[in-house]
Every structure is written in structure tokens, then in C-alpha cells.
Coordinates of C-alpha atoms in Angstrom, one line a residue:
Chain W
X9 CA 0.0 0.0 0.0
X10 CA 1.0 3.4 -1.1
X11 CA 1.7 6.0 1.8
X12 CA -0.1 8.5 0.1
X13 CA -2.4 7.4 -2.7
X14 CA -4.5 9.9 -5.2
X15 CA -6.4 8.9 -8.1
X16 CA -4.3 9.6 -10.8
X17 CA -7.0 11.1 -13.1
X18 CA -7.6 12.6 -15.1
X19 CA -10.5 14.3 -13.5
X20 CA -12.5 16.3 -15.7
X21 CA -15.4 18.6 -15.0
X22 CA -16.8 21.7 -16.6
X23 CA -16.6 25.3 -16.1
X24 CA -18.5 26.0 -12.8
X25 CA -18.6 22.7 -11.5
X26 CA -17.2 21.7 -8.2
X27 CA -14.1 19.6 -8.2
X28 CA -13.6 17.1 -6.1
X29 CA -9.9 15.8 -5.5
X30 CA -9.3 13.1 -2.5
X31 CA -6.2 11.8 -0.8
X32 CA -5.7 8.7 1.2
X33 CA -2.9 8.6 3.6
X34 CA -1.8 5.5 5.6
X35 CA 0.2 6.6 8.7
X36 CA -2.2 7.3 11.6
X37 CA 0.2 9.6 13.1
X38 CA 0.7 11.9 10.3
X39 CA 0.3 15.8 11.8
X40 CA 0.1 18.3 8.5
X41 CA -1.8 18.0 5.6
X42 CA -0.9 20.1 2.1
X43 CA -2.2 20.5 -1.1
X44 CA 0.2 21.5 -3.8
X45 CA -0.8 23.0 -7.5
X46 CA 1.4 21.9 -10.2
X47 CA 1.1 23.6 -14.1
X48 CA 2.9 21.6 -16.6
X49 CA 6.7 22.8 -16.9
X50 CA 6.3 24.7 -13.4
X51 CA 7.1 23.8 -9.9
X52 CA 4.8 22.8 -7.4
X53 CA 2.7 26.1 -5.4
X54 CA 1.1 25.2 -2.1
X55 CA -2.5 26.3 -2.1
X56 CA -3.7 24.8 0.9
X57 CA -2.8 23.6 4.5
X58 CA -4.8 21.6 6.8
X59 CA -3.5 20.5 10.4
X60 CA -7.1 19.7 11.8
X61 CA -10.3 17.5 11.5
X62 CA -12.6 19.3 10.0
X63 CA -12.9 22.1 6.7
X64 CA -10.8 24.7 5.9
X65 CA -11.9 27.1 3.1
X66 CA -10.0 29.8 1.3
X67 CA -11.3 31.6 -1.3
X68 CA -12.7 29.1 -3.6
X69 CA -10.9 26.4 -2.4
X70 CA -11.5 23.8 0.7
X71 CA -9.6 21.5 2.2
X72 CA -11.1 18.7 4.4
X73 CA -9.6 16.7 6.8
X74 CA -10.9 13.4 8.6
X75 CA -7.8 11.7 10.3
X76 CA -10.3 8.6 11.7
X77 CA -11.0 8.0 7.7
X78 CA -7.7 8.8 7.3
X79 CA -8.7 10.9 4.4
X80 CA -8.2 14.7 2.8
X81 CA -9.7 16.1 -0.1
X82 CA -9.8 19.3 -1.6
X83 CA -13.1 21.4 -3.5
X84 CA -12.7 23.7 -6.0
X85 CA -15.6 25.4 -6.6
X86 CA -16.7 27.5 -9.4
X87 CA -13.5 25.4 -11.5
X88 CA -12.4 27.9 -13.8
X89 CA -10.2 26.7 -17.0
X90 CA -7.0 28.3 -15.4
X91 CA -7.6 25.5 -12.4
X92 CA -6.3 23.0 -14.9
X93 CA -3.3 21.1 -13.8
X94 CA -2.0 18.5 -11.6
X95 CA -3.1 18.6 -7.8
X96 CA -0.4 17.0 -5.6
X97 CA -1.5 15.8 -1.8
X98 CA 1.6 15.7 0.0
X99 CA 1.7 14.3 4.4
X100 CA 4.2 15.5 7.2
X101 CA 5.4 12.4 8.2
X102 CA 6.6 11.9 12.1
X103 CA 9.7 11.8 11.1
X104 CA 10.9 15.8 11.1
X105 CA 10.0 18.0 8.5
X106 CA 9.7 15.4 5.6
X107 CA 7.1 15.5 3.1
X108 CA 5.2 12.5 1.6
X109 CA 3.6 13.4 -1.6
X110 CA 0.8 11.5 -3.7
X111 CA 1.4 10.7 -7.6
X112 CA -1.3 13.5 -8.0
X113 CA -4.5 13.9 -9.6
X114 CA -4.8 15.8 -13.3
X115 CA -7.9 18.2 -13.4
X116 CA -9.0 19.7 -16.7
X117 CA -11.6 22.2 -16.8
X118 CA -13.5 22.4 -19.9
X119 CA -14.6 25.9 -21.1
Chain Z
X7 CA 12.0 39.3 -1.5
X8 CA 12.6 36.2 0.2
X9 CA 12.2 33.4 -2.1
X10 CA 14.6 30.2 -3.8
X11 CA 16.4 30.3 -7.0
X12 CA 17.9 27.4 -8.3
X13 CA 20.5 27.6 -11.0
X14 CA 21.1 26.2 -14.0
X15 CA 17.4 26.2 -15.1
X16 CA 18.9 23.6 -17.5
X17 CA 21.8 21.7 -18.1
X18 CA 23.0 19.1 -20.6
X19 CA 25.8 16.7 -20.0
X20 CA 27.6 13.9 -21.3
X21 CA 27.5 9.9 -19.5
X22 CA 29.9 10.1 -16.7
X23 CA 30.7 14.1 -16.0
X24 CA 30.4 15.6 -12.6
X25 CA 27.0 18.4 -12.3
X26 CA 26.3 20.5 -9.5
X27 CA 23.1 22.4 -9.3
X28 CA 22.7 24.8 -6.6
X29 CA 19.5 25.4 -4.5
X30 CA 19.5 29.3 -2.6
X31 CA 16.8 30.3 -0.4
X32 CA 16.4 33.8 1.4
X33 CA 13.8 32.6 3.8
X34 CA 16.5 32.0 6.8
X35 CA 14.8 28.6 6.9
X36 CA 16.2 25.9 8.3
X37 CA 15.2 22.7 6.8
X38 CA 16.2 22.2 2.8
X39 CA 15.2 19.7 0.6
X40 CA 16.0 18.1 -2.9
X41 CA 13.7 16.1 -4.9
X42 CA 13.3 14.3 -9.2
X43 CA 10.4 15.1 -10.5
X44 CA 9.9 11.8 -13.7
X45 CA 6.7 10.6 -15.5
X46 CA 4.9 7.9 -13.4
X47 CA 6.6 8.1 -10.0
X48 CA 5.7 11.8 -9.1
X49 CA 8.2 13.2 -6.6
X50 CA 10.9 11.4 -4.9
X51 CA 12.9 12.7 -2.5
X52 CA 17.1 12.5 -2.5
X53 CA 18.6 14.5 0.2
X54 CA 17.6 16.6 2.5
X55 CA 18.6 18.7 5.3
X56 CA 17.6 19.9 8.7
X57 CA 20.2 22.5 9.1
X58 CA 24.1 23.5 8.5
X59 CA 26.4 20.3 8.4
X60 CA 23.5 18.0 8.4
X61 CA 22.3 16.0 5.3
X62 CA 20.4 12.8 5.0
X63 CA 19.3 10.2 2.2
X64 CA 16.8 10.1 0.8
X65 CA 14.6 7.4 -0.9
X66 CA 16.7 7.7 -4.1
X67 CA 19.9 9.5 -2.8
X68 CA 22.5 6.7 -4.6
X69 CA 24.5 8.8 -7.2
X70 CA 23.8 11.7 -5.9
X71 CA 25.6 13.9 -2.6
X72 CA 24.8 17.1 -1.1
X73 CA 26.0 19.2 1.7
X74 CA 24.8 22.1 4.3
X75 CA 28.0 25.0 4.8
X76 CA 25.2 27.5 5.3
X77 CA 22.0 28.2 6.2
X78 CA 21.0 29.5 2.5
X79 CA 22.5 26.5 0.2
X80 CA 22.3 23.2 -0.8
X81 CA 23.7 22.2 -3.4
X82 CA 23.3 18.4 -5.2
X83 CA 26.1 17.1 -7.2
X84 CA 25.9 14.5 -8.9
X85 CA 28.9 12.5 -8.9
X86 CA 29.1 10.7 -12.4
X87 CA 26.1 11.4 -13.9
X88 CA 24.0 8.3 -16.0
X89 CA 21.1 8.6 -18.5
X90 CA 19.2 7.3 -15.3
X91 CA 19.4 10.6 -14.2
X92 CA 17.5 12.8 -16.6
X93 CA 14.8 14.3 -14.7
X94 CA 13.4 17.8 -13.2
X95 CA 15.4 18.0 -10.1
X96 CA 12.9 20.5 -7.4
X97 CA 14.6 22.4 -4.6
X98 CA 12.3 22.8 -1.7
X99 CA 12.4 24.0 2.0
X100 CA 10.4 24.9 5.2
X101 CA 10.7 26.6 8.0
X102 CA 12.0 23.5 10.3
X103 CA 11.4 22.7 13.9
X104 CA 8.0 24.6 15.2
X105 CA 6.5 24.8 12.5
X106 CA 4.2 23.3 10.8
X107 CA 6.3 22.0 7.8
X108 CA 4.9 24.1 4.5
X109 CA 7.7 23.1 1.9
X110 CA 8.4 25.9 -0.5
X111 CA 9.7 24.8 -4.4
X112 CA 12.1 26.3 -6.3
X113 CA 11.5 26.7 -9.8
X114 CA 13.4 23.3 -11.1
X115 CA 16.2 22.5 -13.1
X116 CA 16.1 20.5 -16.0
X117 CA 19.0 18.2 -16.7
X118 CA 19.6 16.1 -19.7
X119 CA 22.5 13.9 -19.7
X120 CA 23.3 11.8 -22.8

């Protein structure tokens, strides 16, 4: 089993819609929760942060968190064409400051 | 600003050379990071570093070294580089102990080797 597993996509909705991107993770001590945005050719941009159960909006964009389920996803509402990319769920592990990130989930958003 | 610059943007080299890319961040942070970025395995860590003189492996560190002289850079050589190791290479880092572990990316370098 993957530490940190995503469906790979890609995910495609149309303009207006509400994405829907989820993330499994499988270490019940994991502490911080981030969602990354990745353009093709560019680097990944952190968009989100989530360190407890529950939702955590910002601007368009909410994060859920439900460490039971051991599950966080992230909503984009109103998807606009420039939300197209790859969305990358990454999990502090409790081992210092590392990072474990998902293979990501491709979103399109069609005009 | 503070932000992180990584330089070359892209290289090309040949089977066997030496490459260092360098990783500089302004954000006085202490923990540093280095990650490839390939087509179906997403990104996998290599070296990484919780502050000056300290460096650890990561999951795919063989061929590769780094080391911490100052807060600001990290650079990865590579020691003899192979085909194997044409990828986007990512510099990343975060604030370190306290915090709550928000890695910032660089804007990648792009190395070819043939």
C-alpha cells in the first residue's frame, strides 16, 4: 500500500462545477496535511494547509480533513479553465520535516 | 523578497561528467530539501537537510551527494552522472522545527544527460 495514494485522473469537469480531488494517507500519526498545484513545466505552489479534522476554506478552495477515515480532499468550486493542472497531496510524516507526496490527480476544466 | 532560486534552469551533459546544481533560499529557513520530478513516480525525495552540516538520504539518494556549509544553500552534485538521471530536479524547503512543515519549491532545473 502506497503511503499517500490519489487517483491519478484525469479528473474532468466543466466550467462552474465543483471539483472534487481526494487523498488517502496511511500513517495514523501523520500531523500536516498540504495540497500542492502543479502547471505543466512549473514547480509545485502550495494552495492549501490543513493541520485539523474538520474544513478549511480559502477563497474558492477547501480542504477537508478526517484523520479517523484517514482521508483529505480538496473542493474547487466555481472550476475555472485556469484551475487545470496537476493537484499533488503531500503528508508531514513523524519523522521531522519530511514531506510524503501523492502521484497527483490531473484536473481539466473544460470551457 | 525572500524566495529560492535554483540555478542552472537547464543543463545538458555527457555519460559520466560531474554536475552541480545549486538550490539558494532567502527565507532563513532551516530545513532544505531536494527532490526528481519523472513521468509515473511523481516526486521522490534524494537529500535533504535539517540545518548547516546535516544531510540525509533520501529514498533515491544513490549517485547523488549534497552538503549544508550554510544556512541558504544546498547544493546536489551529482557524482558521475547516467542517463538514469534525466529528470526535473525541485529544490524545496520549510521553516523546520516549530512549525508546521509548508515546503516551499524552487523553480526546477532540467537536466539532460546523454
Amino acid at each position: 500500500q502506497k503511503e499517500v495514494e490519489q487517483n491519478s485522473g484525469p479528473l474532468s469537469v466543466p466550467e462552474g462545477a465543483i471539483a472534487s480531488l481526494n487523498c488517502t494517507y496511511s500513517d495514523r500519526g501523520s500531523q500536516s496535511f498540504f495540497w500542492y498545484r502543479q502547471y505543466s513545466g512549473k514547480s509545485p505552489e502550495l494552495i492549501m494547509s490543513i493541520y485539523s479534522n474538520g474544513d478549511k476554506e480559502d477563497g474558492r478552495f477547501t480542504a477537508q480533513l478526517n484523520k479517523a477515515s484517514q482521508y483529505v480532499s480538496l473542493l474547487i468550486r466555481d472550476s475555472q479553465p485556469s484551475d487545470s493542472a496537476t493537484y499533488l497531496c503531500a503528508v508531514n510524516t513523524r519523522q521531522g520535516g519530511k514531506l510524503i507526496f501523492g502521484q497527483g490527480t490531473e484536473l481539466s476544466v473544460k470551457p | 523578497d525572500a524566495e529560492i532560486t535554483q540555478s542552472p534552469r537547464h543543463k545538458i551533459t555527457e555519460t559520466g561528467r560531474q554536475v552541480t546544481l545549486a538550490c539558494h533560499q532567502t527565507w532563513n529557513h532551516n530545513n532544505m530539501f531536494w527532490y526528481r520530478q519523472d513521468l509515473g513516480h511523481g516526486l521522490r525525495l534524494i537529500h535533504y537537510s535539517y540545518g548547516v552540516q546535516d544531510t540525509n538520504k533520501g529514498e533515491v539518494s544513490d549517485g547523488y551527494s549534497v552538503s549544508r556549509s550554510n544556512t541558504e544553500d544546498l547544493p546536489l552534485t551529482l557524482e558521475s552522472a547516467a542517463s538514469s538521471q534525466t529528470s526535473v530536479y525541485f529544490c524545496a524547503s520549510s521553516p523546520g522545527q516549530g512549525a508546521r512543515n509548508e515546503q516551499f519549491f524552487g523553480p526546477g532545473t532540467r537536466l539532460t544527460v546523454l
